[in-house]
Short mmCIF file of C-alpha atoms and ligand atoms in Angstrom, two decimals:
data_model
loop_
_atom_site.label_atom_id
_atom_site.label_comp_id
_atom_site.label_asym_id
_atom_site.label_seq_id
_atom_site.Cartn_x
_atom_site.Cartn_y
_atom_site.Cartn_z
CA MET A 1 109.03 60.53 132.21
CA PRO A 2 107.50 63.73 131.56
CA ASP A 3 109.52 65.93 129.04
CA ILE A 4 109.11 69.36 130.84
CA VAL A 5 108.34 69.95 134.26
CA LEU A 6 107.68 73.43 136.06
CA LYS A 7 107.61 73.46 139.58
CA ASN A 8 106.14 76.33 141.70
CA VAL A 9 107.26 78.77 139.07
CA THR A 10 107.08 82.57 139.62
CA LYS A 11 107.81 85.47 137.37
CA ARG A 12 107.52 88.88 138.67
CA PHE A 13 108.06 92.29 136.58
CA GLY A 14 108.35 94.78 139.52
CA LYS A 15 104.85 94.51 141.42
CA VAL A 16 103.30 92.60 138.61
CA TYR A 17 103.13 88.81 138.99
CA ALA A 18 102.90 87.56 135.10
CA VAL A 19 103.01 83.83 136.53
CA LYS A 20 102.20 82.74 140.02
CA ASN A 21 103.07 79.59 141.56
CA PHE A 22 102.82 77.76 138.67
CA ASP A 23 103.00 73.60 138.20
CA LEU A 24 102.82 72.16 134.81
CA ALA A 25 104.00 68.67 133.54
CA VAL A 26 104.10 68.28 129.88
CA GLU A 27 104.56 64.65 128.92
CA ASP A 28 106.92 63.34 126.22
CA ARG A 29 105.56 63.82 122.67
CA ASP A 30 102.60 66.02 123.99
CA PHE A 31 101.24 68.83 122.01
CA VAL A 32 100.36 71.33 124.69
CA THR A 33 98.73 74.82 123.96
CA LEU A 34 99.15 77.48 126.64
CA LEU A 35 96.00 79.47 126.30
CA GLY A 36 94.18 82.30 128.09
CA PRO A 37 93.21 86.10 127.71
CA SER A 38 95.78 88.68 126.90
CA GLY A 39 98.35 89.17 129.51
CA CYS A 40 97.58 85.95 131.45
CA GLY A 41 101.22 84.74 131.41
CA LYS A 42 101.41 82.38 128.27
CA THR A 43 104.54 84.04 126.58
CA THR A 44 106.38 84.47 129.98
CA THR A 45 105.72 80.95 130.78
CA LEU A 46 106.92 79.92 127.22
CA ARG A 47 110.08 82.19 127.47
CA MET A 48 110.84 80.73 130.88
CA ILE A 49 110.68 77.17 129.57
CA SER A 50 113.17 78.45 126.68
CA GLY A 51 115.68 80.22 128.79
CA LEU A 52 115.04 83.58 127.25
CA GLU A 53 113.28 84.85 130.69
CA THR A 54 114.71 83.73 133.76
CA PRO A 55 111.99 83.13 136.37
CA THR A 56 111.95 84.72 139.80
CA GLU A 57 111.38 81.74 141.53
CA GLY A 58 110.80 77.73 141.14
CA GLU A 59 112.41 74.82 139.10
CA ILE A 60 111.98 73.82 135.51
CA LYS A 61 113.42 70.60 134.15
CA ILE A 62 113.22 69.46 130.43
CA ASP A 63 113.88 65.64 129.81
CA GLY A 64 114.70 64.99 133.21
CA LYS A 65 117.45 67.57 133.48
CA ILE A 66 116.98 70.67 135.70
CA VAL A 67 117.43 73.59 133.41
CA PHE A 68 116.56 76.29 136.03
CA SER A 69 116.48 75.89 139.71
CA SER A 70 116.32 79.13 142.04
CA TYR A 71 117.26 76.79 144.92
CA LYS A 72 120.15 75.22 143.15
CA GLN A 73 121.14 78.26 141.62
CA ILE A 74 121.11 76.78 138.01
CA ASN A 75 120.18 78.70 134.81
CA LEU A 76 121.14 77.05 131.42
CA SER A 77 121.10 79.19 128.49
CA PRO A 78 118.84 78.59 125.65
CA ASP A 79 121.40 76.95 123.29
CA LYS A 80 121.88 74.35 126.04
CA ARG A 81 118.33 73.16 126.36
CA ASP A 82 117.80 71.02 123.45
CA ILE A 83 114.53 73.28 122.16
CA GLY A 84 113.53 74.60 118.89
CA LEU A 85 111.81 78.17 118.81
CA LEU A 86 109.18 79.44 116.39
CA PHE A 87 107.74 83.01 116.89
CA GLN A 88 105.07 85.10 115.28
CA ASN A 89 107.74 86.98 113.47
CA TYR A 90 109.88 84.07 112.17
CA ALA A 91 112.43 86.56 110.24
CA LEU A 92 114.08 84.76 108.01
CA TRP A 93 117.42 86.18 106.57
CA PRO A 94 116.37 87.83 103.48
CA HIS A 95 119.80 87.75 101.57
CA MET A 96 119.91 83.87 101.96
CA THR A 97 118.33 81.42 100.04
CA VAL A 98 115.80 78.74 101.48
CA PHE A 99 118.53 76.47 101.43
CA LYS A 100 121.03 78.48 103.10
CA ASN A 101 118.35 79.56 105.47
CA ILE A 102 117.76 76.04 106.85
CA SER A 103 121.24 75.03 106.44
CA PHE A 104 122.93 78.06 108.27
CA GLY A 105 122.10 76.99 111.92
CA LEU A 106 123.38 73.37 111.24
CA GLU A 107 126.64 74.83 109.93
CA ASN A 108 127.12 77.06 113.20
CA LEU A 109 126.55 73.91 114.86
CA LYS A 110 129.62 72.59 113.04
CA TRP A 111 127.58 69.57 111.05
CA GLU A 112 129.59 67.80 108.47
CA LYS A 113 128.67 69.63 104.97
CA SER A 114 127.27 65.96 103.61
CA ASN A 115 124.82 65.77 106.66
CA ILE A 116 123.73 69.23 106.25
CA LYS A 117 122.46 68.87 102.50
CA LYS A 118 120.93 65.76 103.49
CA ARG A 119 119.26 67.17 106.35
CA VAL A 120 118.18 70.35 104.44
CA TYR A 121 116.48 67.81 101.66
CA GLU A 122 114.76 65.75 104.25
CA MET A 123 113.30 68.97 106.17
CA ALA A 124 112.31 70.49 102.80
CA GLU A 125 110.30 67.38 102.05
CA LEU A 126 108.74 67.25 105.32
CA VAL A 127 107.41 70.49 104.67
CA LYS A 128 106.90 70.42 101.26
CA ILE A 129 109.05 72.99 100.16
CA THR A 130 112.00 71.06 97.93
CA ASP A 131 111.09 73.04 94.89
CA LEU A 132 111.64 76.22 96.63
CA LEU A 133 115.20 75.73 97.91
CA GLU A 134 116.81 78.20 95.49
CA ARG A 135 114.45 81.02 96.16
CA TYR A 136 115.01 84.14 98.63
CA PRO A 137 112.24 84.99 101.11
CA ALA A 138 111.10 87.73 99.28
CA GLU A 139 109.87 85.23 96.34
CA LEU A 140 107.80 83.40 98.53
CA SER A 141 103.91 83.48 100.22
CA GLY A 142 103.19 84.09 103.73
CA GLY A 143 102.55 80.39 104.22
CA GLN A 144 105.89 79.34 102.23
CA GLN A 145 107.91 81.62 104.41
CA GLN A 146 106.36 80.06 107.71
CA ARG A 147 107.15 76.35 106.24
CA VAL A 148 110.91 77.65 105.57
CA ALA A 149 110.87 78.88 109.40
CA ILE A 150 109.61 75.60 110.54
CA ALA A 151 112.27 73.49 108.43
CA ARG A 152 115.24 75.80 109.70
CA THR A 153 113.81 75.11 113.50
CA LEU A 154 113.51 71.47 113.25
CA ALA A 155 116.62 70.95 111.19
CA PRO A 156 118.76 70.38 114.46
CA ASN A 157 116.35 67.82 115.66
CA PRO A 158 115.27 69.44 118.70
CA ARG A 159 113.23 67.29 121.31
CA VAL A 160 111.01 70.44 122.18
CA LEU A 161 109.56 72.60 120.20
CA LEU A 162 108.33 75.91 121.71
CA MET A 163 106.14 78.08 119.33
CA ASP A 164 104.56 81.51 120.16
CA GLU A 165 101.26 82.22 118.13
CA PRO A 166 103.62 81.30 114.80
CA LEU A 167 100.36 81.28 112.74
CA SER A 168 98.88 84.63 113.41
CA ASN A 169 100.63 86.70 110.58
CA LEU A 170 98.81 84.24 108.16
CA ASP A 171 95.27 84.78 106.60
CA ALA A 172 92.58 82.79 107.94
CA LYS A 173 92.51 80.19 105.11
CA LEU A 174 96.26 79.33 105.42
CA ARG A 175 96.14 79.38 108.83
CA MET A 176 93.77 76.43 108.81
CA GLU A 177 95.69 75.01 106.52
CA MET A 178 99.02 75.35 108.46
CA ARG A 179 97.15 73.99 111.61
CA SER A 180 96.55 70.48 109.83
CA GLU A 181 100.01 70.24 108.47
CA LEU A 182 101.55 71.33 112.18
CA LYS A 183 99.41 68.37 113.83
CA ARG A 184 100.51 66.05 111.09
CA LEU A 185 104.26 67.14 111.49
CA HIS A 186 103.94 66.65 115.39
CA LYS A 187 103.00 62.83 114.73
CA GLU A 188 105.74 62.52 112.20
CA ILE A 189 108.67 64.19 114.23
CA GLU A 190 107.57 62.60 117.29
CA ALA A 191 108.62 65.54 119.45
CA THR A 192 107.07 67.62 122.18
CA PHE A 193 105.41 70.86 121.13
CA VAL A 194 104.41 73.76 123.43
CA TYR A 195 102.24 76.19 121.48
CA VAL A 196 101.20 79.62 122.82
CA THR A 197 97.79 81.00 121.28
CA HIS A 198 95.30 83.31 122.70
CA ASP A 199 92.38 81.70 119.94
CA GLN A 200 90.56 78.99 121.62
CA LEU A 201 89.43 77.15 118.51
CA GLU A 202 93.37 77.15 117.64
CA ALA A 203 94.16 75.38 120.95
CA MET A 204 91.13 72.97 120.96
CA THR A 205 92.12 71.70 117.48
CA LEU A 206 95.82 71.45 117.61
CA ALA A 207 96.23 70.15 121.33
CA THR A 208 96.56 66.79 123.24
CA LYS A 209 96.22 68.92 126.17
CA ILE A 210 95.32 72.55 126.83
CA CYS A 211 96.68 74.41 129.70
CA LEU A 212 94.24 77.25 130.27
CA MET A 213 95.70 80.31 132.10
CA LYS A 214 94.38 83.63 133.91
CA ASP A 215 96.21 86.37 135.66
CA GLY A 216 99.23 84.04 135.54
CA THR A 217 97.77 81.06 137.31
CA LEU A 218 96.70 77.69 136.08
CA GLN A 219 92.80 77.39 135.43
CA GLN A 220 92.75 73.86 133.79
CA TYR A 221 95.11 71.51 132.24
CA ALA A 222 93.25 68.70 130.45
CA PRO A 223 92.61 67.15 127.03
CA PRO A 224 90.68 69.59 124.92
CA LEU A 225 87.55 67.88 124.97
CA ALA A 226 87.55 67.03 128.68
CA ILE A 227 87.85 70.76 129.17
CA TYR A 228 84.90 71.52 126.80
CA ASP A 229 82.48 68.96 128.64
CA ASP A 230 83.98 69.20 132.31
CA PRO A 231 85.13 72.97 132.99
CA LYS A 232 86.47 73.35 136.32
CA ASN A 233 85.00 76.79 136.83
CA LEU A 234 82.83 79.42 135.06
CA PHE A 235 86.06 81.29 133.68
CA VAL A 236 86.62 77.82 131.77
CA GLY A 237 83.31 77.45 130.68
CA ASP A 238 83.02 80.60 129.44
CA PHE A 239 86.68 80.65 127.28
CA ILE A 240 86.21 77.71 125.82
CA GLY A 241 83.69 76.88 123.08
CA ASN A 242 82.32 79.21 120.03
CA PRO A 243 79.62 80.22 120.52
CA SER A 244 80.09 80.62 124.04
CA MET A 245 77.92 78.73 126.83
CA ASN A 246 74.72 80.39 127.97
CA PHE A 247 74.78 81.23 131.50
CA ILE A 248 71.49 82.01 133.61
CA GLU A 249 71.63 83.26 137.08
CA SER A 250 69.51 81.35 139.44
CA LYS A 251 68.76 80.50 143.27
CA VAL A 252 68.67 76.97 144.59
CA SER A 253 65.62 75.56 146.52
CA ASN A 254 63.85 72.13 147.45
CA ILE A 255 67.21 70.29 147.01
CA ASP A 256 67.87 66.74 147.98
CA ALA A 257 70.44 63.96 147.11
CA GLN A 258 69.07 63.48 143.63
CA SER A 259 67.96 67.05 142.45
CA CYS A 260 67.02 70.71 143.23
CA LEU A 261 64.93 73.49 141.80
CA LEU A 262 66.72 76.34 139.82
CA LYS A 263 64.69 79.49 139.82
CA ASN A 264 64.86 83.16 138.75
CA GLU A 265 62.01 85.71 138.32
CA LYS A 266 61.38 84.50 134.98
CA LEU A 267 62.39 80.42 134.88
CA GLU A 268 62.06 77.52 136.47
CA PHE A 269 64.36 74.31 136.04
CA LEU A 270 64.40 70.91 137.78
CA PHE A 271 68.10 69.84 137.83
CA ASN A 272 68.88 66.03 138.11
CA PHE A 273 72.39 65.53 139.58
CA LYS A 274 74.79 63.43 137.67
CA THR A 275 77.96 64.68 139.60
CA LYS A 276 78.36 66.81 142.20
CA THR A 277 81.63 68.29 142.65
CA LYS A 278 80.87 70.95 145.89
CA GLU A 279 78.62 71.26 148.71
CA ILE A 280 75.11 72.93 147.41
CA THR A 281 72.85 74.54 149.82
CA GLU A 282 69.42 75.76 149.92
CA GLY A 283 69.08 79.41 148.57
CA GLN A 284 72.73 79.36 147.09
CA GLU A 285 72.97 81.72 144.21
CA VAL A 286 74.42 79.85 141.23
CA ILE A 287 74.84 80.33 137.49
CA VAL A 288 73.57 77.43 135.45
CA GLY A 289 75.89 76.84 132.25
CA ILE A 290 73.98 75.76 129.04
CA ARG A 291 76.19 74.54 125.75
CA PRO A 292 74.44 76.35 122.51
CA GLU A 293 74.48 72.68 120.96
CA ASP A 294 72.78 71.30 124.26
CA ILE A 295 69.45 72.96 123.39
CA THR A 296 67.55 71.38 120.55
CA ILE A 297 64.85 72.63 118.41
CA SER A 298 61.84 70.23 118.65
CA GLU A 299 58.53 70.92 116.82
CA ASP A 300 56.68 69.04 119.60
CA SER A 301 58.04 70.49 122.73
CA THR A 302 55.82 72.46 125.04
CA ASN A 303 58.82 74.71 125.66
CA LYS A 304 58.06 77.48 123.35
CA CYS A 305 60.23 80.46 122.74
CA THR A 306 60.42 83.14 119.98
CA VAL A 307 63.47 83.74 117.40
CA TYR A 308 65.36 86.77 118.21
CA SER A 309 67.96 86.28 115.42
CA THR A 310 69.30 83.77 113.19
CA LEU A 311 73.32 83.75 111.72
CA PRO A 312 73.07 80.71 109.20
CA SER A 313 76.42 79.98 107.63
CA GLY A 314 75.52 76.79 105.60
CA ILE A 315 76.96 74.12 107.81
CA GLU A 316 74.88 75.37 110.87
CA THR A 317 72.75 78.19 112.02
CA ILE A 318 73.23 80.27 115.31
CA VAL A 319 69.99 81.02 116.83
CA LYS A 320 69.37 83.56 119.23
CA MET A 321 65.95 82.74 120.90
CA ASN A 322 64.06 84.35 123.66
CA LEU A 323 62.47 81.95 126.17
CA ASN A 324 60.59 83.89 128.92
CA GLY A 325 62.50 86.75 128.69
CA ASN A 326 65.67 85.30 128.80
CA LEU A 327 67.90 85.13 125.70
CA PHE A 328 69.80 81.98 124.51
CA THR A 329 72.03 80.78 121.94
CA LEU A 330 71.77 77.57 120.32
CA VAL A 331 73.46 75.97 117.52
CA THR A 332 71.36 73.61 114.94
CA PHE A 333 73.40 71.82 112.17
CA GLY A 334 72.61 71.79 108.58
CA ARG A 335 71.10 74.28 106.19
CA VAL A 336 68.24 75.48 108.35
CA ASP A 337 67.01 78.89 109.15
CA PHE A 338 63.93 80.54 110.90
CA LYS A 339 61.88 83.91 110.29
CA LEU A 340 62.58 86.13 113.30
CA ASP A 341 59.79 86.69 116.15
CA THR A 342 58.46 83.20 114.96
CA GLU A 343 57.61 80.87 117.49
CA ILE A 344 59.83 77.35 118.06
CA GLY A 345 59.84 74.71 120.34
CA VAL A 346 62.91 73.79 122.12
CA ALA A 347 64.13 70.79 124.03
CA PHE A 348 66.85 70.37 127.02
CA ASN A 349 67.89 66.64 126.40
CA SER A 350 71.41 66.45 127.55
CA ASN A 351 72.91 65.50 130.96
CA ASN A 352 75.55 67.75 130.67
CA TYR A 353 74.27 71.09 132.12
CA HIS A 354 76.47 72.51 134.82
CA ILE A 355 75.78 74.74 138.05
CA PHE A 356 78.69 77.09 139.03
CA SER A 357 78.84 78.79 142.42
CA LYS A 358 78.00 82.59 141.58
CA ASP A 359 80.20 83.71 144.68
CA THR A 360 83.53 81.60 143.65
CA GLY A 361 82.84 80.37 140.07
CA GLU A 362 83.69 76.91 140.87
CA LYS A 363 81.79 73.98 139.28
CA LEU A 364 79.28 72.65 141.84
CA ALA A 365 77.46 70.09 139.77
CA THR A 366 76.39 68.39 136.55
CA GLY A 367 73.34 67.04 135.18
CA SER A 368 70.00 67.30 133.32
CA LEU A 369 67.59 70.12 133.34
CA LYS A 370 63.81 70.19 132.95
CA LEU A 371 61.95 73.41 132.15
CA LEU A 372 59.13 73.79 134.64
CA SER A 373 58.00 77.09 133.69
P1 ATP B 1 99.15 88.19 124.82
O1 ATP B 1 98.13 87.16 124.32
O2 ATP B 1 98.91 89.75 125.09
O3 ATP B 1 100.38 88.05 124.46
P2 ATP B 1 100.58 86.67 127.51
O4 ATP B 1 99.43 85.90 127.94
O5 ATP B 1 101.39 86.19 126.69
O6 ATP B 1 99.70 87.91 126.50
P3 ATP B 1 102.54 87.80 128.88
O7 ATP B 1 103.23 88.46 127.86
O8 ATP B 1 103.60 86.48 129.31
O9 ATP B 1 100.96 87.73 128.77
O10 ATP B 1 102.65 88.90 129.80
C1 ATP B 1 102.18 88.55 131.38
C2 ATP B 1 102.23 89.83 132.30
O11 ATP B 1 103.38 90.45 132.50
C3 ATP B 1 101.26 90.98 131.57
O12 ATP B 1 100.72 92.00 132.48
C4 ATP B 1 102.54 91.76 131.00
O13 ATP B 1 102.20 93.22 131.09
C5 ATP B 1 103.73 91.41 131.97
N1 ATP B 1 104.91 91.50 131.51
C6 ATP B 1 105.33 90.61 130.44
N2 ATP B 1 106.58 91.14 130.29
C7 ATP B 1 107.07 92.08 130.78
C8 ATP B 1 108.45 93.00 131.25
N3 ATP B 1 109.27 92.60 130.12
N4 ATP B 1 107.98 93.88 131.95
C9 ATP B 1 107.17 94.26 132.69
N5 ATP B 1 105.82 93.54 132.64
C10 ATP B 1 105.78 92.30 131.67
#
């Protein structure tokens, strides 16, 4: 049974729809990231699940139990929802030791003293802070404080852990380390995680499923690589992936069941369909989407272009190149670099290029490309 279900949830602040007719089913033990640009409704959604925000309309169930229903007039307070909350400002109590910070909540829940001690040690071991239990928060690094906050949140053993950008105060290196710790933790404690982030890389690397939002509405809900390989619309294709997908405007011609021509004033491609999701018509204005790693450098290719800029980082090089007056970004792996303005050959060897409607942004088809001119 899904662990968290949102049905037709709407939250309005005056005239602003923060979240609109939103449906979501988070499975038991999933790690779902709520992702999207600033103001798209991620935090509001998380706060509605937690009970800190009251929806204007809709229904929310956690573990089969209705915790909010506008129709049935049910609204359980956060402490009755069996959830743990972890925010960006995790605010440890400065006058309490690490031990006390973790045990305090359990004392309030009237746990037995011996059980509290056992639980604090269990949690400390889990997040690797056993040797810090007698210290005060001011004597800890940012990463150590974050671990204490996680231990404190997990101590009462919530089945659901809700997190709002919990790593954004940490420096890049620590954030990376904590991401892998969180992923490990998720597996070890077998809870359901819902995690808000605006960082697509964080969402991709952590999640079992990404819930991508825009303007309070759901754009796509799927595992990270499924979203990456099969974006439902232009917004999703553009938001997911770094460097971003290349987009070229073109017009459809010579369409039949297998293929079509895609032309603009500088380029002409033959596009062979692998899958078609929508009707495509002769003369339709479309946008072709090409992932940077789906353009490969190929010495013998007759598709020649000039190097516009390069960004070598050791593990990979991001190359911007000029193909008949269109700028494309490609990624090539390993320690390679190119002189600016030199000529290189490129190939389009993938069968995962996309065509989107210029009008609605919806994906129309996926397939292979052959550059004709
Ligand atoms: P960010 O990544 O910037 O935190 P978000 O995706 O979490 O953004 P929300 O904080 O959920 O977005 O806000 C969604 C929309 O609702 C925004 O337009 C925001 O201005 C509005 N909003 C949120 N809280 C309130 C409030 N208390 N009163 C009025 N409007 C609000």
